[in-house]
Structure formats: structure tokens, C-alpha cells
Amino acid sequence: MKNILKSTIAASALLAAAGAAQAEGKLAIYHWFEYIPQELLDKFAAEHDVEIVMDTYDSNEALLASLKAGAMGTYDVAVPGDYMVKIMAGEGLLDTIGEGELSNKGNIAPKWADPAFDPGRRHSIPYQWGSTSFMVNRDVYQGDINTTDILFNPPAELSGKINMLDSQGEVLAMASLHMGIPQCSTDREQLKALNDMLQEAKQHWASFNSDTAKEVLVSGDVAVGQIYDGFGAKARAEGANVEYAFPTQGYVVWMDNVVLLKDAPNRENALKFMDFLLEPENIAAVSNYARYGAGVTGAGEHMDPELATQPESNPPETAGAGVFIEVCDQQTQEVYDRIWTALKK
Amino acid sequence: MSRARFDVKSYPGFVQLTVLCLLILYLPLMVVAVYSFNASASIVNWEGFSLRWYADVFTGPESAKFKLAARNSFIIAITAATVATAIATLAATAMIRGGRFRLRVLSLGLISLPLMVPEIVTAVATLIFFNTIGFERGTLTILLAHIAFCIPFAYLPISARMQGIEDTYEQAALDLYATKRQAFTRVLLPLMMPGIVSGYLLAFIISLDDFIITNFVKGAGVETLPTAIFGAVKQGLKPNIMAISTMLVGFSIIMVTVSYFVGKKDN
Amino acid sequence: MAGGAAGGGGTQGDTYKEARTWLLLPTWVTLSILVLVPVLLMLVYSFLTKEFRGGVIWEFTFAAYDQFFCDRGLFGDEPCSIEWTYLNIFWRSIWQAGLATILSLVIGFPTAYFIATRPARVRPLWVFLITIPYWVNLLIRTVSMRFMLREEGPLNNFLVWSGIADAPLQMINTNFAVQIGLFYSYLPFMVLPIYAAVERYNFSLSEAAADLYASKWTTLRRIVLPAVRPGVIAGCILVFVPSLGAFLAPDLLGGAKNFMIGSLIEEQFKGNAGNWPFGAAASMILLSMVLVILMIYARQQARAGGEER
């Protein structure tokens, strides 16, 4: 009994010590999985003498759900995609970056300095941008892959071997492109047709998974996988004979952004981190790791030259338009939520 | 026995099914253990024996994360098991040595509650609770949740043991003018030690293994071993995860073996 | 794990009668605050209004239960017809858990019987052998199973190598994988209670039956099974109940495609859906189902106990 008592006291002391050690110079990041090199985090930690803790999520919706489930006030920064920045700002989850609070704000590439989802970059800075489409294993299928039929009306040899991202926004936007209808349609016939089409397409899908999107392609568990371009480039680099498709119907483009969360416990460090990521050299390190584009002037010089030429970043002539995911109003969104639930039941 | 026309105790096929049962239970664990010694970075091909993934767990790029997670797990498990065992010991004393009383059945129900409520429901309820009272999620929320569901696991072996000890020992002590407190600490508690140790180990393992509830109530950046493993596994099974798993399997087996022999010595 | 786990438990004296309130106080306080109150709070939440995109508004409504049971069309404006989506998820969970239970019984009963008929000296060793895997983290066991069932995994390699199958079978991401996973997760829960019952069984009954020219299998069916029935029922409940709310097996082995109750609930809090009242309502419905099963069980036990006396 005495020993047990002793170990408890020791454990409580450790626990208290752990709490104390984290109290000063901390930065809590809420981030996508497998999307930032550890060396870069170490570099920031060393430069500014802060301890970094990081949690990961696997979809924009999961990020929002978790923040609203009481995680506000525990994280300093998060990395939502374009449309989610708009939603989070609307929900009052973001803090405003004051004038002059970011010394490197001028480094933001002009193209990304005033985006529709965050006019004037009041809450966010660019992180990475890229596209979402899908990859096909060329050992299994040799035909034309630049069509959304591969996902929603696949040829027999691909049926049952398709992994979709577990992300409502990406799946439904792609489905809308396939049908040629707007993303926030209020037309009942269109919505019904979309629902029917997805129910039919579901028969051909093996799984919904975002974080294993690369693994299932590399291991050959599936032959088609919806995937982000850079994640796909990594799958190819790991030896899978897979090709990234640019459907003629169009594909999804996105930009992830580092946002300053409201009630950030370490606001100062969060701003330092944002400034850090606006240094061309640092954000280029992210691009070199994650294989996506950066939104910072001068980052190109520090990037791996292969990045510019990788097939996943260079749409062919035939490619349809890249579209951002749109934010629907509540009533419309609830219909899309029902379609998604029915799809995943 | 020999007068029966056949051996009533054996049925054809039962031995084979028992072997099958053990195969099913052990084969996946053994395969993972074997592959944890694979020299290849791929989990598909076997490229010879190597300890590199065990080295990777301790020195590799993810080692800091796993070390921290392991430390959290052990601190939480030790603390939760200790508190739960203390609470359960007191409760068992009241339940077994307290005579019959009106609230007894209700108390028994309360103690079994964490066992009856499905884990996912407990997880949701706890999350809602912490969220409503505005309790910031972190290590402490995990600890509190773990203490709650460890209590019945600690209680089971302790109460079973106490039922097996006749109260004549304490009565004798009391007859010799020991106070009730002395009878408890000097007589009952030492007799109960095997039960308390089993209860403690049971609670410890249960806490160490918990994933679902921890995943719901953990705070920013606080990982325990199961949540860290889950996060890593979601992105694909890597050999270093197999090495960690094999080490945890080994650790669990040692723990159970110890508790088995503590119990056996007692019999 | 469930039900009679904490047992009726007899008393053994009343030495600490005066102190019992104080002795029980920590238990009452801890479990009331950390389990009872949260479950009641969850009940309250299931009647609250959901906030768009996660969270709740404190206004009373039946909306969550309405969503569960009523299909009001894609646009939410039709009259209520039965909503099959969630009933199907519950039905699928019951079915999956049921199959896993039957599978466990088919393998677990003979195993338990075999162990209980070993010499008393080696029996604890066998029991020990069965329990060890249970002490290995469920997550790790599920991951191991996922590894086993992969398309190019050891099981498929073996099947192809031995000629049992011509080509690798699609096992991962199927209902079959989920059943196997559940079965594998809770198999020891089936073996142990049955073992305990068979061990107490008086084998002279079997001998008597044999003397009366009952065949081996008739003896098993008519004499042994009724005698060990409480153990079998306990085993089935111990496998069925946790399988019902399982989350890891459907997520890791079923490809998160065919939802079970556990994944449905998780999705409301951590995933895309963000509908707390609905998640609370689904949890309440699951909890009620489990409590009903346990109550039927408790009543059966009480009746069986009555008969014995």
C-alpha cells in the first residue's frame, strides 16, 4: 500500500510538473494530418523557445465540429480550407489580426491577398493550395481517366475498388460537377437527381477514408482513390503506378489557410508562427514536404524544382475548370446534409 | 465412470475447435509480432530480421510523440488505478462488511453503472458534461473519466476476495480490544491484499487500454498511447506501430502473468 | 462485462455497519458526478435544439427523435413516414453483433467445454491462455486483424498458396470483416462464463443419461445445455452488448462505409455531422436497448435462482 501511495504522489507531481512546463512559451496547433514537416516545427520551437503541441483532423467539417464541441480556447491556430474560413468567421470562431500585427503580411502573393473567403485577410494567411481530384491505378485500368465517370459511374474493372474522401464538401462538390449542376442548388429536381445518382454510385465504392487515402492507393487495396494533388504525388513517389486525373467536367481547387482562433491561449506565439510561415523559406519547406503550392511571394526560389513540373500540379489542356467549394445557406445546407447522411448510412 | 458406454466428457470436434479458437486469438498478434522484426519499410514484403523498428520507436522522428504519449498513459493509468482502487476498497468494505441496508442494492447498481452503459454512450455523456460545465479538456478530464470507469473493475476482485474472508478474524481482533480502525488496517486490509493487487492491476490495464472515452474527452495535444496509435494507424499500418504494439502485448502479458501468480500464491 | 458483473454478492458480517455511509460516500460522489449526472444530462441534450453546424440551443424540442424515426423527405417538408436510415443502422448493428455472438458461441462453447473437462490442475492454465489476448489493447487487436485480412495480407497469401482460393479474396472493408473483428474482440467473454458453468456441471447427470441409452449429442442437447444455460446466456450478453456499440471494428475493418450505431454517434460529435442532440438521442436509444436486454437477463436469472431453491 505504501508503494502504491508513493507512486501516486510521484505521478501527481509529474502531472503537475507537466502542466507547469507547458504554461509558458506554448503554441497549440490544430492541423491536418501529415501536412507539416516536423523539422519546421522544431525550427520554430527553437527560434522562439516555445513548446508546440499539435492535434490533427481529417476534414474541414471535423475541425469545425471539434472546435464547436468545446475545443475553443485550447488551440491557437488552425488550418481550415477556403470555404471553412468563411464559415468559421461567420460562426465567430476567428480572431481578427490587427493592422501591423503581422510584419510579414506584405509577403502574401497578390493573387491570394484578398480572397473572397476572407476579404483583406483579416483572419488568415495563406498556407497551401492545390486541387482535389482522384487517382487511378494504371495497372488495373488503362482507359481514359479524365472524367468524373470514374468515380460515379465506373467501368466494371474499377467497380468496388474506389475509396472516397470522408469529406462532405469534396464528395458533394465533385458530384455536382459530374451532374453539371450548381453546388448550392435549390432546384428540387436537381437535388433529387443528385441524391439518386449518389445512391447508385455508392454501390461501386469500397470505403470512405481521408487519412488512409494515400495508403490504400500505395498498398493496392483500391484502384481508384479520391485524393488531394500533393498527397497523390506522395503516393506516386512511394512507388504506386497511379495517375492523377483532371476531369473534363472540372475538379475542386482549394486553399488551406492558417487562421488565428478566438480565445487563443497563446495569441502572441500564434502571430509569431504566422509570421514564420510567411517567410518564403519556411513555407517552401511545407510545399517541399506536402507537395502543394504556396501563396507567398518568393517561395518558389526555395522549392524543389520537381514541384513545378509534377503531373499532379499541371492540368492538361483538356481539364475542366477548377472550382472552390461554396458555402450554402442553412436551409440549402440541410438538404445537402441529408444527402450526405443517406450516402453514409 | 467406466460403466458409461462412452466418455461423456469428450465430443468429437471439440478439440479441433479449441485449437481453432486459440489460433484465432493468437495468430493476428503473432503475425504482427513477426512483422515488427521486418527489415523492410513496407509492411507487405519480408526482407529479413531486424530490430530497426524497435530502435525507431525510441529514436526515430516520431519517438518524441510516442514517448510523451506513453508517459501520459502511464501517469494517468497509475493515478486512476490508485484512486479507483482506494474508492473501491472502501466501497467493498461497506458493501460486504456493512450488513444489509436499504441503499445497498442502489449502491451496487451505481457501481456497476460504468459496466452496463456502452462505452460510446459514456464517452458522449462525459463530453457533454465537461462541455456544459465549461471544464476545459486536458489531462485532468481524461483522468477523471478513467477513475470513474475503473472503479467497478477494481471493485470486482476486491469484493470477491472480501466475501471469501470470514469476519471472525476481525471479531477476534475486536475481542482483543482492537479499535475498529485497527481491525481494519491491521487485520482486514492485509488479508485483502491479493484482491486489492488484482483490482489495482485490472484497473491499471483497463485505463492503459482505453481508447473510445479518452478520444472523446482528451484536450488539445494530449495524447495517450492508444490515441497516438490510432492517429498513426489511421494513416496506414507502419512497422514502427507493429513494434509498439508488440511491446505493449509483451507488457500486458507480463502484467497478467504477475497478477495470475499473485492470485495463485494466495490459493 | 455487463450485468451481473458486480454481482448480487452476499454480505459477510456487519463489522463496519456504522461507517458504511462514509465508506460509500466517495463512490457515490465520484460515480454520480462522473457517470449518472452526465447520462441524465445527455437525456436533456437529446431534447434540445441543434445549432446549425454543431452545438446546441437551450430550447426544448423533439426534433432529434423526430429525425431518428420520421422521414420527411429530402427537403424536410413532407408528412412523417417511417425513417429507415437510422433504423437500418440499428438493425445492421443488431444483426452484425448477433452474427458475431453466434460465431463466438460456435467456437466458444466447445472451447469452454473442453477446458472444463481437463484435469482440475491444468484448468487455470487454459483459462489463463484464453484471457491473455483480452488484455491486449482492443485497438491493437483490431489493427492486427486488419493486417491479417488485407488483400495482400497473410490470410489471403495463405489461402492462395494452399490453393483454397484462386485469387485473393476481398475481405477488408466488408461486413464479414466487421463480424470477424467483433467476434475476435469479445471471444474470451463468451468462453469464460460458459467455462464457469460447465465446471460446476455435475457430469454424473451425463453418465446417467448415457446409461439410459441417450446418444452423445442428445445428452449434450437435452442434459448439458439446459444445465449450463445461464453461462451461455451470460456469455452471449457479454459479447452482444459491447458489439452493439462497437466503434473500432466498423471504422477500421468495415471501411467506415456501413455505419453501425457507434460510428453514427461518433460522427455527430467528431465527424461531419455535428448534430449533438441527435447524437444524444441515438445514445439514449442505444442505452435503452442495452438496459432492456440486461433487465430481461436479470429477471431470467432471478427466476432461474428461484427454481433452484
Coordinates of C-alpha atoms in Angstrom, one line a residue, chain A residues 135-146 150 223 240-244:
Chain A
M135 CA -6.1 8.9 -58.9
V136 CA -6.3 5.7 -60.8
N137 CA -4.1 2.7 -60.7
R138 CA -2.8 2.3 -64.2
D139 CA -2.0 -1.4 -63.7
V140 CA -5.7 -2.0 -63.3
Y141 CA -7.2 0.4 -65.8
Q142 CA -5.7 1.7 -68.9
G143 CA -8.6 3.7 -70.4
D144 CA -9.4 7.4 -70.2
I145 CA -9.4 8.6 -66.7
N146 CA -10.1 12.3 -67.2
I150 CA -14.5 7.0 -63.0
A223 CA -7.7 1.0 -57.7
A240 CA 2.4 3.1 -56.8
N241 CA 1.6 3.2 -60.6
V242 CA -1.1 5.8 -60.2
E243 CA -2.1 8.7 -62.3
Y244 CA -3.9 11.9 -61.1

